[in-house]
Structures are given as structure tokens and as C-alpha cells.
mmCIF file of C-alpha atoms and ligand atoms in Angstrom:
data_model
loop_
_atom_site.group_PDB
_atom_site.id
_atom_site.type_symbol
_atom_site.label_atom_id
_atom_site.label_comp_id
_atom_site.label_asym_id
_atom_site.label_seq_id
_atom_site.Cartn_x
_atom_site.Cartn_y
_atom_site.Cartn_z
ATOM 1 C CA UNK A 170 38.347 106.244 361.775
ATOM 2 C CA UNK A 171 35.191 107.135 359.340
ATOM 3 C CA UNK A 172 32.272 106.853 360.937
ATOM 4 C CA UNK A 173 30.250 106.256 357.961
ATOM 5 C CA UNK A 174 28.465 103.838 355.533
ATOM 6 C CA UNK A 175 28.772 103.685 352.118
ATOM 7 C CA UNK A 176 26.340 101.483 349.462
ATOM 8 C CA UNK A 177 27.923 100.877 346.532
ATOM 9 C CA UNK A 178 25.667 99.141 343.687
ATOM 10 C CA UNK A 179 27.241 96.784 341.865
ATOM 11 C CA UNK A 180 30.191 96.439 344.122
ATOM 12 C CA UNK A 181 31.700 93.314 343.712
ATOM 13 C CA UNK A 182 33.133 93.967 340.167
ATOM 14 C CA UNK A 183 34.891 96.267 337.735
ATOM 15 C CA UNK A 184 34.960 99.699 339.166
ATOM 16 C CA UNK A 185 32.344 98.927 342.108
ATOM 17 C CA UNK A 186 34.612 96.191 343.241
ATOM 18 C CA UNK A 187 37.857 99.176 343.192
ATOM 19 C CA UNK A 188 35.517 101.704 345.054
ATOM 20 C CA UNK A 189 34.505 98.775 347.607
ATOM 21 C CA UNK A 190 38.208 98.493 348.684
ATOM 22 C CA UNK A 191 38.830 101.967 348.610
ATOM 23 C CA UNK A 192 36.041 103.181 350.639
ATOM 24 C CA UNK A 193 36.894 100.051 352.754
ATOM 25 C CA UNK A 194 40.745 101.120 353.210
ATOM 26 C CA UNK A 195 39.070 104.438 354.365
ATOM 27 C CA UNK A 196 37.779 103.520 357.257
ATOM 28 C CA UNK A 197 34.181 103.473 355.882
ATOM 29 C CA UNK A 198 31.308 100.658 356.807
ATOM 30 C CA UNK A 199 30.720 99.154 353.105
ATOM 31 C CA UNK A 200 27.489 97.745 352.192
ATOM 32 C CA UNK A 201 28.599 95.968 348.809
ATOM 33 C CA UNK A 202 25.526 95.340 346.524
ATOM 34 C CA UNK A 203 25.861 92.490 343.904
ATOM 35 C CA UNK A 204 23.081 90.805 341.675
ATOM 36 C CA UNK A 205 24.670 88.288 339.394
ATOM 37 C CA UNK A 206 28.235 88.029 340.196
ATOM 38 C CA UNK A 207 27.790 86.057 344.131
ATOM 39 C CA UNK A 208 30.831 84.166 343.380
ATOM 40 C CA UNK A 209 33.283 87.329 342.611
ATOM 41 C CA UNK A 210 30.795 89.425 345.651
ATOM 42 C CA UNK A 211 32.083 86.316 348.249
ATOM 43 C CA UNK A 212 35.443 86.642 347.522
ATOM 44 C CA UNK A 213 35.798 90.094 347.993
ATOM 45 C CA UNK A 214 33.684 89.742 351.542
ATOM 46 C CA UNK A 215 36.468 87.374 352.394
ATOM 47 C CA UNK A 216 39.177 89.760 351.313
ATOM 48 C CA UNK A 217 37.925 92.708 353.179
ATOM 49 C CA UNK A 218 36.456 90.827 356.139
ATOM 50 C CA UNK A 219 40.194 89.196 356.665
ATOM 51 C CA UNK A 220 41.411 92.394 357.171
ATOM 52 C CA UNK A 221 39.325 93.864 359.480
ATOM 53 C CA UNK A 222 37.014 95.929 357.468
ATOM 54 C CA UNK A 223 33.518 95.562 358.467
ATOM 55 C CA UNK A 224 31.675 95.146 354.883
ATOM 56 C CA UNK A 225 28.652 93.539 354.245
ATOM 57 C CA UNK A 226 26.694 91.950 350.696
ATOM 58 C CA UNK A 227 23.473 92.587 349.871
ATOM 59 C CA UNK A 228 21.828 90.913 346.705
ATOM 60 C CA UNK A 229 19.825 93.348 344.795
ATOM 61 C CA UNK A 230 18.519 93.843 341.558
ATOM 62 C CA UNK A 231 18.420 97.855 341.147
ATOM 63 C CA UNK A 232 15.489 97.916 338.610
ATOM 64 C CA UNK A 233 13.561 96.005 341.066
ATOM 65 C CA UNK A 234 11.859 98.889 343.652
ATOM 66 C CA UNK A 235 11.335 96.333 346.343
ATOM 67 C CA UNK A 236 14.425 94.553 346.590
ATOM 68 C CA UNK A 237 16.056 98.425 346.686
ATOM 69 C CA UNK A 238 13.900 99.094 349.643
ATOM 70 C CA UNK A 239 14.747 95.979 351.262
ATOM 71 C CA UNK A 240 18.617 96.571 350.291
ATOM 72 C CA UNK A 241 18.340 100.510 352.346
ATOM 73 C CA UNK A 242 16.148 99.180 355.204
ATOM 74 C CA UNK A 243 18.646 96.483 355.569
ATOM 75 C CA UNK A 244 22.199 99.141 355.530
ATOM 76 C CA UNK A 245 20.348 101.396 357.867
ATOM 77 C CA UNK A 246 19.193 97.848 360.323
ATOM 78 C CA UNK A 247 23.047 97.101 360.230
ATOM 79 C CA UNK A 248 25.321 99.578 359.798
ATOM 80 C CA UNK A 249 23.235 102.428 361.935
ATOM 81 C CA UNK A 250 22.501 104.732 358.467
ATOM 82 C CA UNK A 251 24.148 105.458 354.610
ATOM 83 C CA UNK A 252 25.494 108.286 354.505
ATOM 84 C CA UNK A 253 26.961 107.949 351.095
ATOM 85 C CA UNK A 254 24.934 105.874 347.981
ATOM 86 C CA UNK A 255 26.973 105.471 344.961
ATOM 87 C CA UNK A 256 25.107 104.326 342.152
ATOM 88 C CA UNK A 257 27.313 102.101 339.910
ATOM 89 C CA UNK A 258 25.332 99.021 338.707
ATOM 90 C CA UNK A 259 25.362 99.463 335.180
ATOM 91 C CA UNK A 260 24.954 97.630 331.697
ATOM 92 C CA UNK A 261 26.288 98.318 328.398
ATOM 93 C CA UNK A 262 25.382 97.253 324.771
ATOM 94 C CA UNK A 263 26.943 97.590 321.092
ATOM 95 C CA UNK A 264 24.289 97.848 319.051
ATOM 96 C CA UNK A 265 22.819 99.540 315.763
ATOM 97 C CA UNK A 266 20.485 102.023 316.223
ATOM 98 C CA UNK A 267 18.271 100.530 313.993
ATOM 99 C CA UNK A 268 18.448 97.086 315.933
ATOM 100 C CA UNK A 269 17.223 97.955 319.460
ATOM 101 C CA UNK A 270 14.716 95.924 320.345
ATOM 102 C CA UNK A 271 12.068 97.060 322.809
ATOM 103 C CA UNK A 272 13.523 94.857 325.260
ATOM 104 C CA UNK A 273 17.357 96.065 324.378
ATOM 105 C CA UNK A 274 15.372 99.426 325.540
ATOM 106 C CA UNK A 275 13.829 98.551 328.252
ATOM 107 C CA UNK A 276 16.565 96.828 330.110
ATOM 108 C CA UNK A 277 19.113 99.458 329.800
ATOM 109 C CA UNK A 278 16.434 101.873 330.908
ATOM 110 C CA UNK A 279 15.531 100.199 333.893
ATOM 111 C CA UNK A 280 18.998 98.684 334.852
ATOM 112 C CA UNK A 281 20.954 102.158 334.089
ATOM 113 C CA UNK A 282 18.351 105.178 334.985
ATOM 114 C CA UNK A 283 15.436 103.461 336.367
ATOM 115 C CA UNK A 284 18.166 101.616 339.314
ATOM 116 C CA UNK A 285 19.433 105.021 339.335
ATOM 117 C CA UNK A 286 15.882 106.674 340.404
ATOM 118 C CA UNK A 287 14.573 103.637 342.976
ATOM 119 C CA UNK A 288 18.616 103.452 344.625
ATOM 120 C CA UNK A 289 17.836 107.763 344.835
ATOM 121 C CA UNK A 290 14.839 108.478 346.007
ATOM 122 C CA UNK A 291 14.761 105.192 348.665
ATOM 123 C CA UNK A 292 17.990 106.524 350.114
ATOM 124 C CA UNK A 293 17.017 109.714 349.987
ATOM 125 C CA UNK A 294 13.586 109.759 351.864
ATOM 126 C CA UNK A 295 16.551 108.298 354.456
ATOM 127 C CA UNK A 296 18.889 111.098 354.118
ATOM 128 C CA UNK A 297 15.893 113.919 354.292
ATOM 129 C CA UNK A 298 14.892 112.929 357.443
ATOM 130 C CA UNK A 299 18.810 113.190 358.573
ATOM 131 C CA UNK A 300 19.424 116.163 356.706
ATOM 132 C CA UNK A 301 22.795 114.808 355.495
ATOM 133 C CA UNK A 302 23.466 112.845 352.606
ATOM 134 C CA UNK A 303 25.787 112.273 349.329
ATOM 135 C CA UNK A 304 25.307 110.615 346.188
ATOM 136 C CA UNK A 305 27.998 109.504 343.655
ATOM 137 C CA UNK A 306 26.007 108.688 340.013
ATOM 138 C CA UNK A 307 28.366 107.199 337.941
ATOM 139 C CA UNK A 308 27.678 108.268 334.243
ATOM 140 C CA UNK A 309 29.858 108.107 331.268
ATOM 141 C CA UNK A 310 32.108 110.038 328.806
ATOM 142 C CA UNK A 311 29.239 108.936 326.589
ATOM 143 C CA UNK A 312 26.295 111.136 328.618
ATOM 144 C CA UNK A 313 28.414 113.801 327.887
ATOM 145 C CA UNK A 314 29.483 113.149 324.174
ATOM 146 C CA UNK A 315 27.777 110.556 322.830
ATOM 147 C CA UNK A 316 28.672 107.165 321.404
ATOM 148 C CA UNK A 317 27.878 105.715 318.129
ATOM 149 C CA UNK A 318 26.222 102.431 318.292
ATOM 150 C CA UNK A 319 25.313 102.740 322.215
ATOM 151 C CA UNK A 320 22.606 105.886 321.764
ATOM 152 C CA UNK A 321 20.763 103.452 324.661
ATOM 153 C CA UNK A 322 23.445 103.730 327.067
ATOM 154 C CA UNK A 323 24.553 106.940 325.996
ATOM 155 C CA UNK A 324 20.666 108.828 326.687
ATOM 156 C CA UNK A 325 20.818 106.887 329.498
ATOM 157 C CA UNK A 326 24.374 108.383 331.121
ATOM 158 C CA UNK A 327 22.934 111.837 329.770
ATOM 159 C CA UNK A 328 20.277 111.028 331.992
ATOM 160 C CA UNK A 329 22.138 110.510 335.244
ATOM 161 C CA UNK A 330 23.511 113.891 334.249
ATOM 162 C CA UNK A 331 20.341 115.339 334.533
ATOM 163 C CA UNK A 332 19.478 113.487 337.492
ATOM 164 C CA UNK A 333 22.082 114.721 338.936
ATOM 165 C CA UNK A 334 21.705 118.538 338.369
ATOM 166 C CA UNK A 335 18.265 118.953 338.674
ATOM 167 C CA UNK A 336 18.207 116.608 342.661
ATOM 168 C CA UNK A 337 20.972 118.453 343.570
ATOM 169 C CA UNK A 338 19.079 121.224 343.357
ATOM 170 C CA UNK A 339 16.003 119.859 344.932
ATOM 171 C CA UNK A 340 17.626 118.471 347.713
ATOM 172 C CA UNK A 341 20.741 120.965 348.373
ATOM 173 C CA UNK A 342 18.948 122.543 351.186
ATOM 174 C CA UNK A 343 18.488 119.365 353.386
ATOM 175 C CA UNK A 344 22.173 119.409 353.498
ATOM 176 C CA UNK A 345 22.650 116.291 350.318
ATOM 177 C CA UNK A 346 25.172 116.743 347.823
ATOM 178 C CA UNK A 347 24.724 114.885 344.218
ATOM 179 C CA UNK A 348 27.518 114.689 342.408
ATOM 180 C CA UNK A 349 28.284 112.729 339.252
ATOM 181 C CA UNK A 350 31.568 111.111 338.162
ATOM 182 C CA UNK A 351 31.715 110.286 333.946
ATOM 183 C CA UNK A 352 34.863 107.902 333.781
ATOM 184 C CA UNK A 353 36.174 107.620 330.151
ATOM 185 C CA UNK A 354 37.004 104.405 328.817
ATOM 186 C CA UNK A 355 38.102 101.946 332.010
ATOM 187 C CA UNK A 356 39.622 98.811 331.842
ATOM 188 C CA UNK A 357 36.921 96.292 333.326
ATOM 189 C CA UNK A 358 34.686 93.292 331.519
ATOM 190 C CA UNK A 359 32.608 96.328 330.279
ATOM 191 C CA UNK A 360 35.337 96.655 327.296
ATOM 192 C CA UNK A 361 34.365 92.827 325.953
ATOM 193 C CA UNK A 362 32.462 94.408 323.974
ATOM 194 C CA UNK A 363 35.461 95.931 321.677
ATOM 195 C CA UNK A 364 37.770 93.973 320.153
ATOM 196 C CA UNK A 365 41.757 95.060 320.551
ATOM 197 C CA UNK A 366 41.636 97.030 317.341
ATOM 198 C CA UNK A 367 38.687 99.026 318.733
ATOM 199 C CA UNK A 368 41.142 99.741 322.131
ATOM 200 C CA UNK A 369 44.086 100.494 320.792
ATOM 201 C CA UNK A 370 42.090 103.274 318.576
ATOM 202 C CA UNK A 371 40.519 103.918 322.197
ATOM 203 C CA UNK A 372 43.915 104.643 323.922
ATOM 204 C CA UNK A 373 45.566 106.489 321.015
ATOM 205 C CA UNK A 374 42.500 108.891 321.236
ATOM 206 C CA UNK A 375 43.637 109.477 324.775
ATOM 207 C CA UNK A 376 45.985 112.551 325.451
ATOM 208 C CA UNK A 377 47.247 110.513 328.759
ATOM 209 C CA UNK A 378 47.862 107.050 326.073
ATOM 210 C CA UNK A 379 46.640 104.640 328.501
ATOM 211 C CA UNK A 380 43.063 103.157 329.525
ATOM 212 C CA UNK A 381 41.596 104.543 332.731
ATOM 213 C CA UNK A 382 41.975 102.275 335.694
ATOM 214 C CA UNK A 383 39.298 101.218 338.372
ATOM 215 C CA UNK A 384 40.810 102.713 340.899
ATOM 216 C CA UNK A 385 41.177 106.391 338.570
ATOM 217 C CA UNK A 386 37.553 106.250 339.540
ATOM 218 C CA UNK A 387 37.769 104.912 342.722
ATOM 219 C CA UNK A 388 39.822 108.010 343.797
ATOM 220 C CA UNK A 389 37.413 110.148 342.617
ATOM 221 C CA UNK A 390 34.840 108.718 344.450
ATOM 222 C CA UNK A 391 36.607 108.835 347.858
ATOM 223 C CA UNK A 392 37.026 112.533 347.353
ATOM 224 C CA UNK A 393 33.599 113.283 346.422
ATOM 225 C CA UNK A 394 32.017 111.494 349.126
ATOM 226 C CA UNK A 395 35.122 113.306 351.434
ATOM 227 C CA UNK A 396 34.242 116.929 353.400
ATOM 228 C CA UNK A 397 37.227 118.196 351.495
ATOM 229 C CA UNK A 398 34.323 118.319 348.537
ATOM 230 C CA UNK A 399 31.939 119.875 350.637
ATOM 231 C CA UNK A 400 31.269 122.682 348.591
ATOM 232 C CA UNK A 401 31.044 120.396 345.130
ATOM 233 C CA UNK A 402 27.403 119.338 344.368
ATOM 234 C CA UNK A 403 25.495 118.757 340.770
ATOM 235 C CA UNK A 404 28.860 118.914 339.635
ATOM 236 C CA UNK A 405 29.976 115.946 336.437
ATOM 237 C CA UNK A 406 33.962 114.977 337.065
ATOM 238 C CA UNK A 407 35.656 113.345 334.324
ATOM 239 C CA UNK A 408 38.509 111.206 335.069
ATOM 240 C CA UNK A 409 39.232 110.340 331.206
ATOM 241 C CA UNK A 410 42.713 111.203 330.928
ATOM 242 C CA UNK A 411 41.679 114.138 328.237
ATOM 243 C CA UNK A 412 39.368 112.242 325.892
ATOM 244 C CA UNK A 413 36.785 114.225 326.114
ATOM 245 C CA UNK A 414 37.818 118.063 327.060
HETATM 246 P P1 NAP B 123 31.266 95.805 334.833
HETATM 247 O O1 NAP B 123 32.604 95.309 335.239
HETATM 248 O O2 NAP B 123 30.536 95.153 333.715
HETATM 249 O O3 NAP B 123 30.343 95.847 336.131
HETATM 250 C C1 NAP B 123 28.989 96.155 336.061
HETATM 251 C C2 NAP B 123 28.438 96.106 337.455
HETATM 252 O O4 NAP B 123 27.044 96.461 337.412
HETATM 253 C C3 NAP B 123 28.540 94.716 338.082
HETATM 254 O O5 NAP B 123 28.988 94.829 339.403
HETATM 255 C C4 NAP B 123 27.100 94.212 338.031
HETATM 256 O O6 NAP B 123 26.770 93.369 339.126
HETATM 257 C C5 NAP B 123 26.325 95.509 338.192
HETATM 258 N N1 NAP B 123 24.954 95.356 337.707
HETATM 259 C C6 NAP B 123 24.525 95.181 336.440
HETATM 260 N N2 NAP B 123 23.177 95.031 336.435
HETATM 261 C C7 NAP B 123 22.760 95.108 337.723
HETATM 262 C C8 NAP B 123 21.498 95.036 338.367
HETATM 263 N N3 NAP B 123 20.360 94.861 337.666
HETATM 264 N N4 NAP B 123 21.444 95.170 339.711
HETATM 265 C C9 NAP B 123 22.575 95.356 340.440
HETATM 266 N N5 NAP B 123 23.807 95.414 339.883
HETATM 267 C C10 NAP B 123 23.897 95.296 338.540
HETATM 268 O O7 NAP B 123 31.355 97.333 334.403
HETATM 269 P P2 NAP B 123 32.141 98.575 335.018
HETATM 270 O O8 NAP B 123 33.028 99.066 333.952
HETATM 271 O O9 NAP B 123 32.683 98.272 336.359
HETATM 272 O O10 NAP B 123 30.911 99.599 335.121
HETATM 273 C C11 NAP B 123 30.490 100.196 336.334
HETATM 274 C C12 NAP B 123 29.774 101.493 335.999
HETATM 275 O O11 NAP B 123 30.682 102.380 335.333
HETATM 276 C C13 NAP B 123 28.591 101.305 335.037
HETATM 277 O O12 NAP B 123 27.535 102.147 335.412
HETATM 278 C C14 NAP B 123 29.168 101.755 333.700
HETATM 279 O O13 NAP B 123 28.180 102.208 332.824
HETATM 280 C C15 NAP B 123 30.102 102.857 334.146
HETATM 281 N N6 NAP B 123 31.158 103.186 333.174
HETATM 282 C C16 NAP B 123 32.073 102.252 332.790
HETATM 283 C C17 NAP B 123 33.057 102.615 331.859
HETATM 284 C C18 NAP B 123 34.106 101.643 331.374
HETATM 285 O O14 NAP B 123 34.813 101.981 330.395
HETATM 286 N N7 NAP B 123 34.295 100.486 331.984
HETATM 287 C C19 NAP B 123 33.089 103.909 331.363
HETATM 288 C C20 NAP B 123 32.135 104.815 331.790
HETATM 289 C C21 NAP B 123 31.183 104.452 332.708
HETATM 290 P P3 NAP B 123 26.513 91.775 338.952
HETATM 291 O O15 NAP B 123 27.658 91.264 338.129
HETATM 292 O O16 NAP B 123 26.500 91.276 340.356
HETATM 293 O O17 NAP B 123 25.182 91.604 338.283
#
């Protein structure tokens, strides 16, 4: 048995929801953040709860600093610490360059980088004091490459990236690792945005012919956040089946 918590943000769908289960199946306490989606976050309490796992919700906007600090006071108040923060919660958008609106802007920045930064540095003033600690950003394929028509999302998964390297740094010596995981394209309501044409292009750009899965990333995470990564910090793994090489 794990005798560790894990907060995962945005944990009740897509790939949060996969990473929920799988740190769950591990043995791991699982604080499972959700903002909109309460319905879909409820059903998975019941899921995991029914067998045994001891998970908890927590509703929390990530670009909101104090609902982030209540979110941390509340894992350490009930599960005894966090040892591992993965920070998932994410939105995308298809847009023109030439569209964004300041508000397209704004929300992707403080949704995607700014969640990123409160989630961080609230766990980590945590973590210092314990001198232990891991973080799992999730990026994108896009942070590394680029995507036409999301140059919001994509600055802001480059961003992670940099997050990532540069805290890793920083806060190496209090015994943290920060690692980032940029998934390639992964079958979740985050692909709505693309028709079937725009897929199928997608997955014959793929050198493995197939969309990722949530629990490709999933996997990743449990290793990252494992000791048999102990030695693996401001490190960016891909699981994108070859995409991007
Ligand atoms: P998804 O199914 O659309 O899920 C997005 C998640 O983010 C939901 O759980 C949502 O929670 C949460 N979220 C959004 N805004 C939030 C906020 N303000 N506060 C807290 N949670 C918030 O998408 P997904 O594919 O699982 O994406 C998960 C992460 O992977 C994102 O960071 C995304 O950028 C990244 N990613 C996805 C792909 C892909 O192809 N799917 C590829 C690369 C990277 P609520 O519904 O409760 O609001």
C-alpha cells in the first residue's frame, strides 16, 4: 500500500478522470479536483469509493488563488499531506489568430498557466517545508511544436514547459521533482473541436495509426510520480505515439 496523496486538477474527466483511477488502483489517497463537471466528478466518487479507494472531490476553480489555497489546506486537513500535484485542468480553443479576443486571451492564460502557477507555488510552499514533493504539468505536443489556429493554447503549453525547467531547478534541492508530460492528440471531449476529417488526418499523421488513449497518459503519470523516476526531473515525456519526434 502507497502511502501517499495525489491532487489531480481537473480529475473527474478526460485524462484527469483516467489518472484518478489509476493513481486510485495504486494504492494512492486521491484528492479529485473538478469545477464544472459535479455530475461526471460524483460518479466517479461513487465508482472509486465502492471499491474501497479512499478519494475525495474538491470544487475548485484553478485561476482562482483562493479557492487553490482552500483546495491544498483542505488535502493536507484530510488526507495528512500531497505528496504528488498534477496539474491537468486545462482549456482549449480553435481559433484564428487574428480573432482572439482579449478575453479568448485572458481565459486560456489564467485557466492553462496562471492555474498552473497558483496549483505550484500553493503546493509547493507545502512541499518546501517537507522537503519532498512531485509535480506532473501536463503540457501538449503543441508547447513543443506548435499548432496553427491554437497559438493561445500552444504559448501557453510552451509555458508549462518552461515552468517546468526553470522550478525544477529552483526547487531540486528541497528534494521536489517537476516533471512535465506533453500527450499528443488524446481521445477525450477536448477533440470536439475537430471534425472527423480533421482526426482521421490526425491519426494518419501518427507513426503508431491510432489516437492516444487516457490512460497512455495515465501510465505515464503513475511512473513519474513512482521512485522508479527518481532521478527524472524538468524532464518533458511525450506519449504521442511518434507525432512529434
Ligand atoms: P477535457 O476532457 O476537456 O478535460 C478538461 C479538464 O479540465 C476537465 O476536467 C475540466 O474540469 C478541467 N478544467 C477546465 N477548466 C478548469 C478550471 N478553471 N478549474 C478546474 N478545472 C478545470 O480535456 P482533456 O483532454 O482531458 O485535457 C486534460 C489536459 O490535457 C489539459 O490540460 C489539456 O490541455 C491536455 N492535453 C490534452 C490533449 C488531448 O488531445 N486531449 C492533448 C495534449 C494535452 P470541469 O469539467 O470540472 O470544469
Amino acid at each position: 500500500m502507497i502511502n501517499k496523496t495525489v491532487l489531480i486538477t481537473g480529475g473527474a474527466r478526460g485524462i484527469g478522470k483516467a489518472m484518478s483511477e489509476a493513481f486510485a488502483k495504486e494504492g494512492y489517497n486521491v484528492l479529485i479536483n473538478f469545477n464544472k463537471s459535479e455530475d461526471e466528478a460524483n460518479e466517479l466518487y461513487t465508482k472509486l469509493s465502492e471499491k474501497n479507494f479512499y478519494v475525495k472531490l474538491f470544487k475548485a476553480d484553478v485561476s482562482n488563488r483562493v479557492e487553490v489555497e482552500n483546495m491544498i489546506d483542505y488535502c493536507v486537513k484530510e488526507f495528512g499531506g500531497l505528496d504528488v500535484l498534477v496539474n491537468n485542468a486545462g482549456i482549449s480553443q480553435d481559433k484564428l489568430f487574428t480573432d482572439i479576443t482579449d478575453e479568448d486571451w485572458d481565459r486560456m492564460m489564467n485557466i492553462n498557466l496562471k492555474g498552473c502557477f497558483y496549483c505550484s507555488q500553493v503546493a509547493l510552499k507545502y512541499m518546501i517545508s517537507e522537503k519532498k514533493g512531485n509535480i506532473i504539468n501536463i503540457s501538449s505536443i503543441w508547447g513543443i511544436s506548435g499548432a496553427s489556429c491554437e497559438v493561445h493554447y500552444s504559448i501557453t503549453k510552451a509555458g508549462i514547459i518552461g515552468m517546468t525547467k526553470a522550478l525544477a531547478k529552483e526547487v531540486g534541492p528541497s528534494n521536489i521533482r517537476i516533471n512535465s508530460i506533453a500527450p499528443g492528440v488524446i481521445n477525450t471531449d477536448m477533440l470536439s473541436e475537430y471534425n472527423s476529417e480533421d482526426i482521421n488526418v490526425l491519426v494518419e499523421e501518427t507513426p503508431l495509426m491510432r489516437l492516444g488513449t487516457p490512460d497512455d497518459i495515465a501510465n505515464c503519470a503513475i511512473f513519474l510520480a513512482s521512485d522508479k523516476s527518481n532521478f527524472i526531473t524538468g524532464q518533458v515525456i511525450s506519449p504521442n505515439g511518434g507525432f512529434v519526434i
